[in-house]
Coordinates of C-alpha atoms in Angstrom, one line a residue:
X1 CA 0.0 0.0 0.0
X2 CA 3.0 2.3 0.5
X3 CA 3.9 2.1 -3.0
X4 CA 0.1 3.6 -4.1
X5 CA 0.7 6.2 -1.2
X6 CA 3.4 7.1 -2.7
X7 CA 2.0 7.8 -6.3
X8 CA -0.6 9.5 -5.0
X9 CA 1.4 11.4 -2.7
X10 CA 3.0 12.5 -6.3
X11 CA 0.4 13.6 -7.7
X12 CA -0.6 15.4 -4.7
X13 CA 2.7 17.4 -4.2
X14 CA 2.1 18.5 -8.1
X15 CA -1.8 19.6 -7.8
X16 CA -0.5 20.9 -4.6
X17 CA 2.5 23.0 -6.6
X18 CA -0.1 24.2 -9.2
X19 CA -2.8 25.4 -7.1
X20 CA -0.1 27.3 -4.9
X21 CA 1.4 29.1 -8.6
X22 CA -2.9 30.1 -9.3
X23 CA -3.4 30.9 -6.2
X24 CA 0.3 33.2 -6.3
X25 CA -1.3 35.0 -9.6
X26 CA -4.9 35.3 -8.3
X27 CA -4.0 37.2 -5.0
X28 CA -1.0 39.8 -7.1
X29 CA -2.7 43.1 -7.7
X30 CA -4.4 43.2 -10.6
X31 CA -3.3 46.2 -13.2
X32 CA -6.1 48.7 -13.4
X33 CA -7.4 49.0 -16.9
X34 CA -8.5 52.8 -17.1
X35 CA -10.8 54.4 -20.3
X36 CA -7.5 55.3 -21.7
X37 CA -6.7 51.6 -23.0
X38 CA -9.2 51.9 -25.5
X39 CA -6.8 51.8 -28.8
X40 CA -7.6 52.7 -31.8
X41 CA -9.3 50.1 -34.7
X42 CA -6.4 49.3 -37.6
X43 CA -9.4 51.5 -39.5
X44 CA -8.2 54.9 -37.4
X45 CA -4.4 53.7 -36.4
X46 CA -2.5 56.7 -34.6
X47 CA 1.1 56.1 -33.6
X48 CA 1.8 56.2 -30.0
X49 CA 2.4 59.4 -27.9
X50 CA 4.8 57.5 -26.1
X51 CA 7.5 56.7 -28.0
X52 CA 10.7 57.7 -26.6
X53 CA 12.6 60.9 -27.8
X54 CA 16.1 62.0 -27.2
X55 CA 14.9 65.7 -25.6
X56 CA 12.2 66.4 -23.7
X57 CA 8.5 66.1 -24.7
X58 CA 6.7 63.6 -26.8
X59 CA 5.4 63.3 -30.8
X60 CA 2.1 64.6 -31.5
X61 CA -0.2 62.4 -33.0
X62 CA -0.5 61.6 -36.6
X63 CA -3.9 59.4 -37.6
X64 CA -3.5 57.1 -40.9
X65 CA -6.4 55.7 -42.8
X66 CA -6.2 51.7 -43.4
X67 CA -5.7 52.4 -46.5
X68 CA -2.7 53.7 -46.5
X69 CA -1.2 50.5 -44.4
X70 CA 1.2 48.7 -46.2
X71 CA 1.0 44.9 -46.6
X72 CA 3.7 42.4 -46.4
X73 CA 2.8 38.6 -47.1
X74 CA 5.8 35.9 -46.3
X75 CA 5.3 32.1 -46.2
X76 CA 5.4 33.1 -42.7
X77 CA 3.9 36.4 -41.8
X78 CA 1.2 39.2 -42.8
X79 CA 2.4 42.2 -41.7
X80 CA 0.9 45.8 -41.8
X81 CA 3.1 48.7 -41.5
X82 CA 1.8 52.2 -40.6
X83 CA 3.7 54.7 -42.5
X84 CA 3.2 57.0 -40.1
X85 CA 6.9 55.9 -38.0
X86 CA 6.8 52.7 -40.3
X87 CA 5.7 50.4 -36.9
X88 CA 4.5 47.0 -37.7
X89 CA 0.8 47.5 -36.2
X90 CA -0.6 44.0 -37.3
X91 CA 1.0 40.2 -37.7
X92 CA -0.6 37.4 -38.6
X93 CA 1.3 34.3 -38.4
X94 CA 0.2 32.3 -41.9
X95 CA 1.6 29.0 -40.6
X96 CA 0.1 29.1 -36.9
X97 CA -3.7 28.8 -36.9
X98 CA -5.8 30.6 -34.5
X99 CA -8.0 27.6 -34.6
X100 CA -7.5 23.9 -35.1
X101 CA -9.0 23.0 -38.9
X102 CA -9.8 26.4 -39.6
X103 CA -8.0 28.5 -42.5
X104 CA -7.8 31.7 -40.2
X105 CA -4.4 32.5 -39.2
X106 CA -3.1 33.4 -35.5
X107 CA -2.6 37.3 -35.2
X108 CA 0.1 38.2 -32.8
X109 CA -0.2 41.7 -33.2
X110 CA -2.9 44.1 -33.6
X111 CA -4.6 47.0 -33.1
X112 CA -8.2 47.2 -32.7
X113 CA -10.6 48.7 -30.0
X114 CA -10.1 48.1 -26.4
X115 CA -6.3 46.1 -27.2
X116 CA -3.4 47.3 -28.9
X117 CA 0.1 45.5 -29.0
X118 CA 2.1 46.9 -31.4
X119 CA 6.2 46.8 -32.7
X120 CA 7.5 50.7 -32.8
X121 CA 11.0 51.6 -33.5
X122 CA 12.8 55.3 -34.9
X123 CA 15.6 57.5 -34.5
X124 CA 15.9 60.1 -31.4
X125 CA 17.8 63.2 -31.8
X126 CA 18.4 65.9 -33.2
X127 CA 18.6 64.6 -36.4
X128 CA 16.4 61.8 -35.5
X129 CA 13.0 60.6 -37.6
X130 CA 10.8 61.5 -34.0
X131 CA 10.6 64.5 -32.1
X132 CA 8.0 66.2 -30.4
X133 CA 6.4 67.7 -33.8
X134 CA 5.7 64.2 -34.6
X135 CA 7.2 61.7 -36.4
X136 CA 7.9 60.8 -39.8
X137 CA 6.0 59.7 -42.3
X138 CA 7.2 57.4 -44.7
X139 CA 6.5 56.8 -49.0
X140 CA 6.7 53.3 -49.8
X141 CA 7.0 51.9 -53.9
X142 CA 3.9 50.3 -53.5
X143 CA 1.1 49.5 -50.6
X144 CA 1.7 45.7 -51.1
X145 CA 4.7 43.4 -50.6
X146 CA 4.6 40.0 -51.4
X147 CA 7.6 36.9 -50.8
X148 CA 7.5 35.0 -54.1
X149 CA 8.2 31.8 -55.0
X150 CA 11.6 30.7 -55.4
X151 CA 12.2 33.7 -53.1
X152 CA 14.5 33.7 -50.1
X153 CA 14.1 37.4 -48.8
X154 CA 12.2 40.3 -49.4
X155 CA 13.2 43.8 -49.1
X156 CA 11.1 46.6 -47.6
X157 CA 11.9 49.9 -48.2
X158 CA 10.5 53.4 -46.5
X159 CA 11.8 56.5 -47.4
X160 CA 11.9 60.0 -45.9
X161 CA 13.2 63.6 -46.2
X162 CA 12.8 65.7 -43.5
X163 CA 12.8 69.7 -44.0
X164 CA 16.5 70.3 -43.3
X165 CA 17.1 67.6 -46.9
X166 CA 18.3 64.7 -44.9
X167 CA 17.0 61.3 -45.6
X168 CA 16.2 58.7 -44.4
X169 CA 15.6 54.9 -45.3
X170 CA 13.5 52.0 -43.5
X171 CA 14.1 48.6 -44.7
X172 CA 12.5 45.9 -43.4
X173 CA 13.6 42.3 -44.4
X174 CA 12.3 39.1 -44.8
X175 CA 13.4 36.1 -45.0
X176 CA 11.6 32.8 -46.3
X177 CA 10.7 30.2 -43.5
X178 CA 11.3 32.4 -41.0
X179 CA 9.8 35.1 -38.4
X180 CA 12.7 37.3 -37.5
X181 CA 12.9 40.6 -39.8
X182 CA 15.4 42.9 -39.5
X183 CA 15.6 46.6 -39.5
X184 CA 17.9 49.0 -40.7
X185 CA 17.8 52.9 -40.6
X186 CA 20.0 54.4 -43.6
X187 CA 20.6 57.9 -42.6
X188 CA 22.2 59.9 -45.6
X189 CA 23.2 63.6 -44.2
X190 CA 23.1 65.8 -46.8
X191 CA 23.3 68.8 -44.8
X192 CA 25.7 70.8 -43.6
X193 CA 25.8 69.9 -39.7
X194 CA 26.2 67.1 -38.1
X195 CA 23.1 64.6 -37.5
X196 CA 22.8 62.9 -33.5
X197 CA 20.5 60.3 -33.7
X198 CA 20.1 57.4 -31.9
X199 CA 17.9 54.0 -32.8
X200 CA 15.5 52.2 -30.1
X201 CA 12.8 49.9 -30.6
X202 CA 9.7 48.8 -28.3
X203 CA 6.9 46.8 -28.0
X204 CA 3.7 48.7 -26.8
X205 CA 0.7 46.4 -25.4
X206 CA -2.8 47.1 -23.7
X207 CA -3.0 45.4 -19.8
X208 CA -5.2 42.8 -19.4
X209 CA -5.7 40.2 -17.1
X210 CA -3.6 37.2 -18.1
X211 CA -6.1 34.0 -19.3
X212 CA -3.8 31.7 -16.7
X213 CA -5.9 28.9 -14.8
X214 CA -4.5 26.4 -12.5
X215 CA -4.4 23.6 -15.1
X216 CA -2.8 26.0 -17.5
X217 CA -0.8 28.5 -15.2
X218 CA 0.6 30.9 -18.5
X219 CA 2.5 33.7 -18.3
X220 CA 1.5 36.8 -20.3
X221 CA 3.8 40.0 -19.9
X222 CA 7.4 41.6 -20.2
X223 CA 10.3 40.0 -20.1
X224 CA 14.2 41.3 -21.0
X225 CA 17.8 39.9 -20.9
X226 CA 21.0 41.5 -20.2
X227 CA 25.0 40.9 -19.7
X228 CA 24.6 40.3 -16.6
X229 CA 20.6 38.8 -16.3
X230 CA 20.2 35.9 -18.4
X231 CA 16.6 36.3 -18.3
X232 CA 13.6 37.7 -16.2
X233 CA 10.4 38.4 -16.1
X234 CA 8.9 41.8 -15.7
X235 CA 5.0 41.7 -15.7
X236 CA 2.8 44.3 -16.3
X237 CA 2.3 45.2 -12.6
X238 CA 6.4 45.4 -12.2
X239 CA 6.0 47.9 -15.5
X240 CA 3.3 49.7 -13.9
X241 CA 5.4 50.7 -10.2
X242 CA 8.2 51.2 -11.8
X243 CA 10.5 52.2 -14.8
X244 CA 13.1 50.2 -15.8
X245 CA 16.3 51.5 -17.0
X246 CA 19.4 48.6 -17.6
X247 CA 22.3 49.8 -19.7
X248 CA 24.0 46.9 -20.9
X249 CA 25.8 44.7 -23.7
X250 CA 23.9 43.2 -26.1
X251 CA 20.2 42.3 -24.3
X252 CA 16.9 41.8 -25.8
X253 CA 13.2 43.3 -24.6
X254 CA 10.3 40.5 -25.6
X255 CA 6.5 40.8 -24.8
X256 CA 5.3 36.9 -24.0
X257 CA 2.4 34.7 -24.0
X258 CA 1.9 31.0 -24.1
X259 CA 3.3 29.6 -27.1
X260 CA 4.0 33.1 -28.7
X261 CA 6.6 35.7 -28.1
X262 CA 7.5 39.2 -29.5
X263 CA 11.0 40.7 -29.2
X264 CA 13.6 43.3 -30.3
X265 CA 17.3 42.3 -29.8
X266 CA 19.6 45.1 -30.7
X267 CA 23.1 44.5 -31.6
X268 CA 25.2 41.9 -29.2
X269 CA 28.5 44.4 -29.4
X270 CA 27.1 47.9 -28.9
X271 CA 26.1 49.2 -25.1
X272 CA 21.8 49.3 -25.3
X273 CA 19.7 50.8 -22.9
X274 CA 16.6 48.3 -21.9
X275 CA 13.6 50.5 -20.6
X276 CA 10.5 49.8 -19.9
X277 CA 7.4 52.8 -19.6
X278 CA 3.7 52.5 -18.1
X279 CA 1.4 54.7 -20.3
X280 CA -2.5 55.1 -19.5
X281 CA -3.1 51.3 -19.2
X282 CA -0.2 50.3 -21.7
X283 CA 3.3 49.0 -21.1
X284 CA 6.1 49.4 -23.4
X285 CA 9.0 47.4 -23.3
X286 CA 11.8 48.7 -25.6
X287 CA 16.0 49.4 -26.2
X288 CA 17.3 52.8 -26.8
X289 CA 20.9 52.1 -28.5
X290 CA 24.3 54.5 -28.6
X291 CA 24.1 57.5 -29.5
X292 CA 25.4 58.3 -32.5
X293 CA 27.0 61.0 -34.7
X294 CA 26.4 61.3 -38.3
X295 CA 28.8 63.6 -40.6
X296 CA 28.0 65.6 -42.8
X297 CA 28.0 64.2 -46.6
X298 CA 28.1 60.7 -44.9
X299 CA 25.6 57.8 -44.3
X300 CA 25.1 55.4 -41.5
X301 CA 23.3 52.2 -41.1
X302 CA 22.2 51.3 -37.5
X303 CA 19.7 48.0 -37.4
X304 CA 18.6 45.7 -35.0
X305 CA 16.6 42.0 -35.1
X306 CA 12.5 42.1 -34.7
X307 CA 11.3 39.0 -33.8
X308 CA 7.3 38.0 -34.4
X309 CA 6.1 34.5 -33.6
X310 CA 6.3 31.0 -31.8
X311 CA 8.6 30.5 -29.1
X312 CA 11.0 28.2 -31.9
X313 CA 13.9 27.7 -29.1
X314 CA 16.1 26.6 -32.4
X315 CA 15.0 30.3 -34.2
X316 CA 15.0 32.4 -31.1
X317 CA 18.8 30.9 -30.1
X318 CA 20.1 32.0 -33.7
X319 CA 19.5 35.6 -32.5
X320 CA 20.5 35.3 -29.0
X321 CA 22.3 33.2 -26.6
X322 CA 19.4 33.4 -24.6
X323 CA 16.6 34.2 -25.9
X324 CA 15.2 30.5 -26.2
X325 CA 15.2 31.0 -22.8
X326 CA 11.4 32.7 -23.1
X327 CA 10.4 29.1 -23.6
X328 CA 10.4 29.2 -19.5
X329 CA 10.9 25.9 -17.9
X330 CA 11.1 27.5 -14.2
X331 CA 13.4 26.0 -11.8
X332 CA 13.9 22.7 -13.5
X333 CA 15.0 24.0 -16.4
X334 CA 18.0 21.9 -16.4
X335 CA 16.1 18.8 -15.9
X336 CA 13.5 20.1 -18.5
X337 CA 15.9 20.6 -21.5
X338 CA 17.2 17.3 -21.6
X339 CA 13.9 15.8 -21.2
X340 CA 12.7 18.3 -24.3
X341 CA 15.8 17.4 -26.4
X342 CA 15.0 13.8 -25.6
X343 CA 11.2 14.6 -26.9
X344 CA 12.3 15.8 -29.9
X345 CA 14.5 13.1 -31.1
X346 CA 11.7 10.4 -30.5
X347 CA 9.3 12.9 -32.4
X348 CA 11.9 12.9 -35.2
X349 CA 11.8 9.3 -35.6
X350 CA 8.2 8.6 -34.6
X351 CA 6.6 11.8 -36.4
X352 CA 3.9 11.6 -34.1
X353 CA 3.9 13.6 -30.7
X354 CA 2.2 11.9 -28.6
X355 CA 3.9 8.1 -29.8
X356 CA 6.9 10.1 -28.7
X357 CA 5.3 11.0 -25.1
X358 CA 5.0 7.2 -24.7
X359 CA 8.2 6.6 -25.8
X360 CA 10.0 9.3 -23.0
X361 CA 7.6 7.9 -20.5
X362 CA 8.9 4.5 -21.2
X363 CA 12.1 5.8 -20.7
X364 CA 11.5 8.1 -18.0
X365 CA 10.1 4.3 -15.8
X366 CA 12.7 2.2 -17.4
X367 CA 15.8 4.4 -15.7
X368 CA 13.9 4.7 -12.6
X369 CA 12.8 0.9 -12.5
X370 CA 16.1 -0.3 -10.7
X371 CA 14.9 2.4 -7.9
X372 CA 11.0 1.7 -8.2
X373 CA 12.3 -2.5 -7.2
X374 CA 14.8 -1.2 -4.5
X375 CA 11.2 0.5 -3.1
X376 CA 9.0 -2.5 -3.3
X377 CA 11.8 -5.1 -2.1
X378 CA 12.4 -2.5 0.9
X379 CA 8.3 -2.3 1.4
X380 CA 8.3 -5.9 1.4
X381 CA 10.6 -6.6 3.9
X382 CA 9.1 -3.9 6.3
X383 CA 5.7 -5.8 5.9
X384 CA 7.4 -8.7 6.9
X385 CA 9.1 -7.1 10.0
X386 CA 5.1 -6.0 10.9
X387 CA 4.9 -9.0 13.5
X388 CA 8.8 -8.5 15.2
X389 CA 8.0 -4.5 14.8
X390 CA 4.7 -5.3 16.9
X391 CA 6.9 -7.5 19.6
X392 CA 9.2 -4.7 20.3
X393 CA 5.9 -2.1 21.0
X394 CA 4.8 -4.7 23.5
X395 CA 8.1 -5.2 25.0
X396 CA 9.1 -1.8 25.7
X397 CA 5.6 0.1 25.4
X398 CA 6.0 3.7 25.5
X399 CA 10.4 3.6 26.3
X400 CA 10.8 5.7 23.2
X401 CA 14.6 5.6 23.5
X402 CA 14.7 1.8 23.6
X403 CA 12.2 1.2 21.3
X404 CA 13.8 3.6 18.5
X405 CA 17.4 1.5 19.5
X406 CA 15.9 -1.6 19.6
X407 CA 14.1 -1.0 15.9
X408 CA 17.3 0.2 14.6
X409 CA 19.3 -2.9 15.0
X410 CA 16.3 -4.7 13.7
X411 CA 16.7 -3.2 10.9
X412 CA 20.6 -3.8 10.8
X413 CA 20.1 -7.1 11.6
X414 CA 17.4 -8.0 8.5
X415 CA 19.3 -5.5 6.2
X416 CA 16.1 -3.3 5.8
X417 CA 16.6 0.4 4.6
X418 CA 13.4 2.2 6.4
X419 CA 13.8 5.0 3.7
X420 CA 14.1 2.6 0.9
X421 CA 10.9 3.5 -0.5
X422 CA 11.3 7.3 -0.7
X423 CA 13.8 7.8 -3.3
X424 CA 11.7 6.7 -6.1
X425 CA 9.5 9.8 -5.1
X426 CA 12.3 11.8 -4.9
X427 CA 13.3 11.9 -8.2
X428 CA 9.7 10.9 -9.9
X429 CA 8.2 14.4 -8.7
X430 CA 10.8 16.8 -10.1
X431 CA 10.7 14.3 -13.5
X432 CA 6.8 15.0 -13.8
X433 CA 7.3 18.6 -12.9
X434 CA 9.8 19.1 -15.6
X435 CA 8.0 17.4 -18.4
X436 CA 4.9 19.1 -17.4
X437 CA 6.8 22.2 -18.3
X438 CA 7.7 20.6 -21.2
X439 CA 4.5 19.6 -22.4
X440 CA 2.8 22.7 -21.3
X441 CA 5.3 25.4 -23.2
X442 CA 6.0 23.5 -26.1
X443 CA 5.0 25.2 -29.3
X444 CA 5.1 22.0 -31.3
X445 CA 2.6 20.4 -29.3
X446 CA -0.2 23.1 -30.2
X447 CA -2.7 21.6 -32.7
X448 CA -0.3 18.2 -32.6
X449 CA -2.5 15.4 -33.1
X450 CA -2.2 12.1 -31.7
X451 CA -4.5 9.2 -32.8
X452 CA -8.2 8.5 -33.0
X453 CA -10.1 11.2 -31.2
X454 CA -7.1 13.3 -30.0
X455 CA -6.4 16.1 -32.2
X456 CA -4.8 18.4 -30.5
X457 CA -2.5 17.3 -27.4
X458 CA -1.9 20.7 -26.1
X459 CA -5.6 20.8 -24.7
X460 CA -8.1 18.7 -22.7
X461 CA -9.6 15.8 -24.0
X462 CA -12.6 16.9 -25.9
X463 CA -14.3 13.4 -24.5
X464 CA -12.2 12.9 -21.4
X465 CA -11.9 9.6 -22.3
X466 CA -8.6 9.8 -21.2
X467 CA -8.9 10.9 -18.0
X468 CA -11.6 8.3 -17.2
X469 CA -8.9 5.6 -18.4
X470 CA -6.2 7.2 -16.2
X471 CA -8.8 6.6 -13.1
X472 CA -9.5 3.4 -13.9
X473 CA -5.8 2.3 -14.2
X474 CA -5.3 4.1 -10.7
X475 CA -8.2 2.6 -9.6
X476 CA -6.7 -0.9 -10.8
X477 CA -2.8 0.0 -8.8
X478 CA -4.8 0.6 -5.9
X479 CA -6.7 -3.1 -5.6
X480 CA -3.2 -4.4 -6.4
X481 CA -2.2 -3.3 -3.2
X482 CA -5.0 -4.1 -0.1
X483 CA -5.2 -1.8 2.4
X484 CA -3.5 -2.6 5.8
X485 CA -5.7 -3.3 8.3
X486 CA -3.8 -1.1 10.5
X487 CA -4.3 1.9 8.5
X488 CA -7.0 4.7 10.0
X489 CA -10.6 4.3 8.5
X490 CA -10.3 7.9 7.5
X491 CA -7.3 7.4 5.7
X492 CA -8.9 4.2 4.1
X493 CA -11.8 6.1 2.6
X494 CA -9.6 8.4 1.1
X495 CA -7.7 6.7 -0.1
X496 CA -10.5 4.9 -1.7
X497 CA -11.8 8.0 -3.1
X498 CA -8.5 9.1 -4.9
X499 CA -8.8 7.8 -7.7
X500 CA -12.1 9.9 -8.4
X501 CA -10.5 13.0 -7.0
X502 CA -7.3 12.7 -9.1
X503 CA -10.5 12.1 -12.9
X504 CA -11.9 14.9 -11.8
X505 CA -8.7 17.3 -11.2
X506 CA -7.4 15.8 -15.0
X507 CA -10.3 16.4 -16.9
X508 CA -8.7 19.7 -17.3
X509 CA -5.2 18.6 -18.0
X510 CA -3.6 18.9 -21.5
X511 CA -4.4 15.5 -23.4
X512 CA -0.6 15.3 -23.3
X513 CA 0.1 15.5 -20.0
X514 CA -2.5 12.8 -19.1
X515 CA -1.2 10.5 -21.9
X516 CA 2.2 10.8 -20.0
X517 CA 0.3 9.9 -16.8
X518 CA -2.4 7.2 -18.3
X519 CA 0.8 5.3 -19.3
X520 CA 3.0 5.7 -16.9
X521 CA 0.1 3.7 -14.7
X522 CA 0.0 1.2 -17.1
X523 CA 3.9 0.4 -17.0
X524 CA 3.5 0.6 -13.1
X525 CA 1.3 -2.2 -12.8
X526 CA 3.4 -4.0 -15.1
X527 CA 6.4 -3.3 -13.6
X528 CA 4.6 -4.1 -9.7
X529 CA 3.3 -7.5 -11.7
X530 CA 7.1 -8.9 -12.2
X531 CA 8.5 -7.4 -8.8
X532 CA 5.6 -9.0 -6.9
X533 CA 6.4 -12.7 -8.2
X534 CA 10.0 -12.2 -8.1
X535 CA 9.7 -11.0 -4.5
X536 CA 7.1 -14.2 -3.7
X537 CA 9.8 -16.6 -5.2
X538 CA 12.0 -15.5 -2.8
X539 CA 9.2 -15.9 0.3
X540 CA 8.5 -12.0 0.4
X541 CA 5.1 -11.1 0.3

């Protein structure tokens, strides 16, 4: 019966860990959302008011019809540009659905009443694009943009002259397969004086309340990386008490959510400045790079990485050394990356998610089955001491001392560890932790189908048909192993009753996640089957 305690005390410890993480984000102070959040529709887009300028002051306000968006299609992304600043105020991602079976694409950014989340970037300065007339606006060949076939990049180009004859080029670029664009500013001073500008990027987003739940505890906010801070989180609330202002090497500023992340990563060898601003209900993460002096007669190109879509950890390492690290494991991060490396080999061979699930979940019992025998051989023999274990209570009552002596060189003396079934739970908890992590911030798993009625293993199971399987094959562990009779009614009942408890608590659970569970039950009663009869052979019951 130990052995059953002992996987439901597993399960317990993780509904336990989960409900403490809700209950950590349902007690923070929520972010008030004032009337000010209200953005305008793609149909009336305005730049922001809050951009950051070199000076003092901010732009004025500049409204742009939809019409005058311009389109960019990729294999990849639909993007609309504002010319107003050139920010990228809409991206759908074409290979990411919003829906499973459906032909409508996932938006990442928009801009739309009541929400806006938005990529800005320009040059401060004097002889920057923004100032606090306004900011530019720029002409564009054409109002569509399209990635052919046979096409590896696409080219963007925005131009502008400001009064003083200086211009200026924007030039986004595509590439084909991928969702990192980069940005360059051309600056071409054909004036007479010199030109300071200096280049920043930032992601601007509407608070709202984060769509976390216990079973799916997300995270939806700021994050940033610098020399010095691999990575960390700065939620809204963080954004909203106070600034913040990190000059370092390198860095990056992202805005995430499950599955899907949004970042700016300036150039690794020049000193950035990583800010972050709360503006009536919106929160702007961002970089402000060096300053910089342009000559007269001379050009300069400053650019910088924008990245729009999954969290790819392959595609957001190629940028940064740690930028893969959005894909946020917690504190078992080192257990969880080999256990996702190890899911995606099996996946590579199987081509089928959830086969591979049952593959690391053989793996994951068949490393720990030396430990899981040690535990039921130790169990064993501690049944079989029951009767000697009950002499020595008679004999010295309630003598503590010699009763804890006496039991000790019992247990020397039939070569019983007392502790010998604990370590299996040791290490099975921070296992099922880690590839819950896994499971749960894996991109590839969204809208990965399995078999039969399973399409989709990142959500519940639309018939809960395996949930009700798991609770049967807890339900059968639990009559392989008869109560003791010494155990407390209370604690028989339930124990009884688990197995319901534990149906009802994963008919919420990622279809994946239960899988995992569902069959490591099933190799547990297997694996307690040829234990049992090769512990009876030897006259242990």
């Amino acid at each position: 019966m130990e052995s059953q305690r002992n996987l439901l005390l597993i399960g317990l410890l993780f509904v336990s860990f989960l409900l403490w993480q809700q209950w950590q984000t349902d007690k923070a102070p929520k972010p008030a959302v004032t009337e000010n959040t209200v953005a305008t529709s793609v149909q009336e887009t305005t730049h922001s008011a809050d951009v950051p300028v070199a000076e003092s002051g901010m732009p004025e306000e500049t409204a742009v019809a939809s019409k005058d968006l311009i389109r960019v299609t990729t294999d990849q992304l639909d993007v609309l540009i504002n010319p107003v600043g050139g920010d990228i105020v809409h991206a759908a991602l074409v290979s990411h659905k919003l829906e499973l079976n459906k032909d409508e694409p996932f938006v990442l950014l928009e801009q739309k009443p009541g929400f806006v989340y938005i990529a800005q970037s320009g040059l401060m300065g004097s002889g920057g694009t923004d100032s606090t007339k306004g900011r530019a606006t720029y002409s564009a060949s054409a109002k569509e943009f399209t990635l052919a076939d046979g096409q590896d990049t696409l080219t963007v180009p925005l131009s502008y002259t400001a009064a003083n004859g200086a211009k200026y080029t924007k030039i986004y670029t595509f590439h084909k397969g991928q969702f990192a664009v980069d940005v360059e500013y051309k600056i071409n001073n054909t004036t007479s004086e010199p030109l300071q500008v200096q280049m920043y990027g930032q992601i601007k987003q509407t608070i709202k309340p984060s769509d976390s739940s216990m079973m799916m505890p997300t995270y939806r906010g700021a994050a940033f990386s610098t020399a010095d801070i691999r990575y960390e989180k700065y939620n809204f609330e963080d954004i909203q008490e106070k600034n913040l202002e990190k000059k370092t090497e390198g860095g990056w500023a992202a805005m995430l959510q499950h599955y899907f992340v949004s970042a700016w990563v300036p150039p690794k060898n020049e000193t950035n400045t990583i800010f972050t601003r709360d503006s009536s209900g919106t929160a702007n993460i961002g970089f402000m790079g060096e300053k910089k002096t342009v000559a007269p007669g001379t050009e300069m190109t400053l650019s910088a990485d924008f990245y729009v879509g999954p969290k790819d950890q392959a595609a957001l390492s190629e940028l940064s050394d740690t930028l893969n690290l959005v894909v946020d494991y917690g504190f078992l991060w080192w257990l969880a990356v080999p256990i996702y490396k190890l899911l995606m080999f099996f996946q590579s061979i199987v081509g089928n998610w959830g086969v591979a699930i049952i593959l690391i979940t053989l793996t994951v019992r068949g490393i720990l089955f030396p430990l899981t025998k040690a535990q039921y051989t130790s169990m064993a023999k501690m049944r079989n001491l029951q009767p000697k274990l009950q002499e020595l209570k008679d004999r010295f009552g309630d003598d503590r001392q010699k009763m804890g002596q006496a039991m000790m060189e019992l247990y020397k003396k039939e070569k019983v560890n007392p502790m010998g079934g604990c370590l299996p739970i040791l290490l099975q908890m921070p296992i099922f932790i880690a590839l819950y992590w896994v499971l749960m911030e894996g991109v590839e798993l969204r809208h990965a189908p399995f078999m039969l009625w399973i399409d989709d293993l990142s959500v519940q199971d639309p018939y809960y048909i395996l949930p009700l399987l798991m609770g049967v094959s807890m339900f059968l562990m639990q009559k392989m192993q008869p109560m003791a009779p010494t155990m407390d009614p209370m604690q028989q009942k339930m124990m009884q009753w688990m197995p319901v408890i534990f149906t009802v608590f994963f008919l919420w659970f990622p279809s994946g996640l239960v899988l995992y569970w569902l069959v490591g039950n099933i190799v547990a009663i297997i694996q307690q089957k040829i234990i049992y009869a090769g512990l009876e052979k030897k006259g242990l019951k």
